[in-house]
Amino acid sequence: MGKLWFFGDSYCAYNENWVSQISRNLNQEIVNLGKGGSSLQFLIHDINVKSDRIEKEDTVIVLITSPERDY
């Protein structure tokens, strides 16, 4: 099985309980790249920068943040 990649804001970065629960339920390794205060532009940039590390069998989960946030 592939890895679970998480991209998002503080809800993803600092709330390990639900992220870990998903990993345990699916029995997959986590790559949690959530960062507090992330904007939509940052999320897109971060995914693009790391896209070469994401394999075909991996799953990417993106938590959409508030559109008012600036990069």
Short mmCIF file of N, CA and C in Angstrom, two decimals:
data_model
loop_
_atom_site.label_atom_id
_atom_site.label_comp_id
_atom_site.label_asym_id
_atom_site.label_seq_id
_atom_site.Cartn_x
_atom_site.Cartn_y
_atom_site.Cartn_z
N MET A 1 0.84 -1.20 0.00
CA MET A 1 0.00 0.00 0.00
C MET A 1 0.88 1.25 0.00
N GLY A 2 0.34 2.29 -0.57
CA GLY A 2 1.07 3.54 -0.62
C GLY A 2 0.94 4.34 0.67
N LYS A 3 1.53 5.50 0.65
CA LYS A 3 1.49 6.41 1.79
C LYS A 3 0.28 7.33 1.71
N LEU A 4 -0.09 7.89 2.86
CA LEU A 4 -1.11 8.92 2.95
C LEU A 4 -0.42 10.26 3.11
N TRP A 5 -0.56 11.14 2.13
CA TRP A 5 0.03 12.47 2.17
C TRP A 5 -1.03 13.46 2.60
N PHE A 6 -0.76 14.21 3.67
CA PHE A 6 -1.68 15.24 4.16
C PHE A 6 -1.07 16.61 3.93
N PHE A 7 -1.82 17.47 3.27
CA PHE A 7 -1.46 18.87 3.07
C PHE A 7 -2.59 19.70 3.65
N GLY A 8 -2.26 20.75 4.41
CA GLY A 8 -3.31 21.58 4.97
C GLY A 8 -2.77 22.61 5.93
N ASP A 9 -3.68 23.19 6.69
CA ASP A 9 -3.32 24.23 7.66
C ASP A 9 -3.15 23.60 9.05
N SER A 10 -3.33 24.39 10.10
CA SER A 10 -3.10 23.91 11.46
C SER A 10 -4.03 22.76 11.85
N TYR A 11 -5.21 22.70 11.27
CA TYR A 11 -6.12 21.60 11.60
C TYR A 11 -5.50 20.27 11.21
N CYS A 12 -4.73 20.28 10.19
CA CYS A 12 -4.02 19.08 9.74
C CYS A 12 -2.71 18.91 10.53
N ALA A 13 -1.99 20.01 10.71
CA ALA A 13 -0.65 19.95 11.32
C ALA A 13 -0.68 19.61 12.81
N TYR A 14 -1.64 20.18 13.54
CA TYR A 14 -1.62 20.07 15.00
C TYR A 14 -2.72 19.19 15.56
N ASN A 15 -3.44 18.50 14.71
CA ASN A 15 -4.50 17.62 15.19
C ASN A 15 -4.18 16.20 14.79
N GLU A 16 -3.13 15.66 15.37
CA GLU A 16 -2.63 14.34 15.01
C GLU A 16 -3.63 13.22 15.27
N ASN A 17 -4.56 13.42 16.21
CA ASN A 17 -5.48 12.33 16.56
C ASN A 17 -6.25 11.81 15.36
N TRP A 18 -6.89 12.69 14.61
CA TRP A 18 -7.71 12.22 13.49
C TRP A 18 -6.85 11.75 12.33
N VAL A 19 -5.69 12.41 12.11
CA VAL A 19 -4.77 11.97 11.05
C VAL A 19 -4.24 10.57 11.38
N SER A 20 -3.84 10.36 12.61
CA SER A 20 -3.34 9.05 13.03
C SER A 20 -4.43 7.99 12.96
N GLN A 21 -5.66 8.37 13.29
CA GLN A 21 -6.78 7.43 13.24
C GLN A 21 -7.02 6.94 11.81
N ILE A 22 -6.96 7.85 10.85
CA ILE A 22 -7.12 7.46 9.44
C ILE A 22 -6.00 6.50 9.05
N SER A 23 -4.78 6.80 9.47
CA SER A 23 -3.64 5.93 9.15
C SER A 23 -3.84 4.54 9.73
N ARG A 24 -4.25 4.47 10.98
CA ARG A 24 -4.46 3.16 11.62
C ARG A 24 -5.58 2.40 10.92
N ASN A 25 -6.68 3.09 10.62
CA ASN A 25 -7.82 2.41 9.98
C ASN A 25 -7.46 1.87 8.60
N LEU A 26 -6.64 2.60 7.87
CA LEU A 26 -6.26 2.18 6.52
C LEU A 26 -4.94 1.41 6.49
N ASN A 27 -4.27 1.35 7.66
CA ASN A 27 -2.98 0.66 7.77
C ASN A 27 -1.98 1.19 6.75
N GLN A 28 -1.84 2.53 6.72
CA GLN A 28 -0.91 3.17 5.79
C GLN A 28 -0.02 4.15 6.53
N GLU A 29 1.16 4.35 5.98
CA GLU A 29 2.12 5.31 6.53
C GLU A 29 1.64 6.73 6.25
N ILE A 30 1.89 7.64 7.20
CA ILE A 30 1.50 9.05 7.08
C ILE A 30 2.70 9.90 6.67
N VAL A 31 2.46 10.83 5.77
CA VAL A 31 3.39 11.93 5.51
C VAL A 31 2.56 13.18 5.74
N ASN A 32 2.66 13.75 6.94
CA ASN A 32 1.83 14.90 7.31
C ASN A 32 2.61 16.18 7.08
N LEU A 33 2.21 16.96 6.07
CA LEU A 33 2.90 18.19 5.72
C LEU A 33 2.05 19.41 6.02
N GLY A 34 1.11 19.27 6.94
CA GLY A 34 0.28 20.40 7.34
C GLY A 34 1.13 21.47 8.02
N LYS A 35 0.82 22.74 7.75
CA LYS A 35 1.53 23.87 8.35
C LYS A 35 0.52 24.90 8.80
N GLY A 36 0.63 25.31 10.05
CA GLY A 36 -0.27 26.32 10.58
C GLY A 36 -0.23 27.61 9.79
N GLY A 37 -1.40 28.16 9.51
CA GLY A 37 -1.50 29.43 8.80
C GLY A 37 -1.38 29.32 7.29
N SER A 38 -1.35 28.12 6.75
CA SER A 38 -1.19 27.94 5.30
C SER A 38 -2.34 28.56 4.52
N SER A 39 -1.99 29.20 3.42
CA SER A 39 -2.99 29.74 2.50
C SER A 39 -3.24 28.74 1.38
N LEU A 40 -4.26 29.00 0.57
CA LEU A 40 -4.51 28.13 -0.58
C LEU A 40 -3.34 28.16 -1.55
N GLN A 41 -2.75 29.34 -1.75
CA GLN A 41 -1.60 29.46 -2.65
C GLN A 41 -0.43 28.63 -2.13
N PHE A 42 -0.20 28.68 -0.81
CA PHE A 42 0.89 27.90 -0.23
C PHE A 42 0.64 26.41 -0.43
N LEU A 43 -0.61 25.96 -0.21
CA LEU A 43 -0.92 24.55 -0.37
C LEU A 43 -0.63 24.07 -1.79
N ILE A 44 -1.06 24.85 -2.76
CA ILE A 44 -0.80 24.49 -4.16
C ILE A 44 0.70 24.44 -4.44
N HIS A 45 1.42 25.45 -3.95
CA HIS A 45 2.87 25.48 -4.13
C HIS A 45 3.53 24.26 -3.47
N ASP A 46 3.15 23.97 -2.23
CA ASP A 46 3.74 22.86 -1.48
C ASP A 46 3.49 21.52 -2.18
N ILE A 47 2.28 21.32 -2.67
CA ILE A 47 1.96 20.08 -3.39
C ILE A 47 2.81 19.98 -4.66
N ASN A 48 2.92 21.08 -5.39
CA ASN A 48 3.74 21.06 -6.62
C ASN A 48 5.20 20.75 -6.33
N VAL A 49 5.75 21.35 -5.28
CA VAL A 49 7.16 21.13 -4.92
C VAL A 49 7.41 19.67 -4.53
N LYS A 50 6.45 19.06 -3.87
CA LYS A 50 6.65 17.69 -3.37
C LYS A 50 6.06 16.63 -4.29
N SER A 51 5.49 17.03 -5.40
CA SER A 51 4.79 16.08 -6.29
C SER A 51 5.72 14.98 -6.83
N ASP A 52 7.00 15.27 -6.97
CA ASP A 52 7.91 14.24 -7.49
C ASP A 52 8.16 13.12 -6.48
N ARG A 53 7.80 13.33 -5.21
CA ARG A 53 7.96 12.30 -4.18
C ARG A 53 6.70 11.45 -4.01
N ILE A 54 5.59 11.88 -4.60
CA ILE A 54 4.32 11.17 -4.46
C ILE A 54 4.24 10.08 -5.53
N GLU A 55 4.07 8.86 -5.07
CA GLU A 55 4.02 7.70 -5.97
C GLU A 55 2.58 7.43 -6.44
N LYS A 56 2.45 6.66 -7.49
CA LYS A 56 1.15 6.36 -8.08
C LYS A 56 0.20 5.70 -7.08
N GLU A 57 0.72 4.85 -6.20
CA GLU A 57 -0.13 4.13 -5.24
C GLU A 57 -0.44 4.95 -3.98
N ASP A 58 0.13 6.13 -3.85
CA ASP A 58 -0.11 6.99 -2.69
C ASP A 58 -1.48 7.68 -2.79
N THR A 59 -1.94 8.14 -1.64
CA THR A 59 -3.18 8.91 -1.57
C THR A 59 -2.85 10.29 -1.01
N VAL A 60 -3.37 11.33 -1.65
CA VAL A 60 -3.13 12.71 -1.21
C VAL A 60 -4.43 13.27 -0.66
N ILE A 61 -4.37 13.79 0.57
CA ILE A 61 -5.52 14.41 1.22
C ILE A 61 -5.17 15.87 1.46
N VAL A 62 -6.00 16.77 0.93
CA VAL A 62 -5.77 18.20 1.04
C VAL A 62 -6.90 18.82 1.85
N LEU A 63 -6.54 19.47 2.94
CA LEU A 63 -7.52 20.19 3.74
C LEU A 63 -7.54 21.64 3.27
N ILE A 64 -8.64 22.06 2.73
CA ILE A 64 -8.77 23.41 2.19
C ILE A 64 -8.95 24.39 3.34
N THR A 65 -8.18 25.45 3.30
CA THR A 65 -8.20 26.47 4.33
C THR A 65 -9.05 27.66 3.90
N SER A 66 -9.10 28.66 4.74
CA SER A 66 -9.87 29.86 4.45
C SER A 66 -9.30 30.60 3.24
N PRO A 67 -10.15 31.01 2.29
CA PRO A 67 -9.64 31.72 1.11
C PRO A 67 -9.10 33.12 1.43
N GLU A 68 -9.39 33.64 2.62
CA GLU A 68 -8.89 34.96 3.01
C GLU A 68 -7.41 34.98 3.40
N ARG A 69 -6.84 33.83 3.64
CA ARG A 69 -5.44 33.77 4.05
C ARG A 69 -4.53 34.15 2.90
N ASP A 70 -3.46 34.88 3.24
CA ASP A 70 -2.46 35.24 2.25
C ASP A 70 -1.28 34.29 2.35
N TYR A 71 -0.59 34.13 1.20
CA TYR A 71 0.58 33.27 1.10
C TYR A 71 1.60 33.68 2.12
#
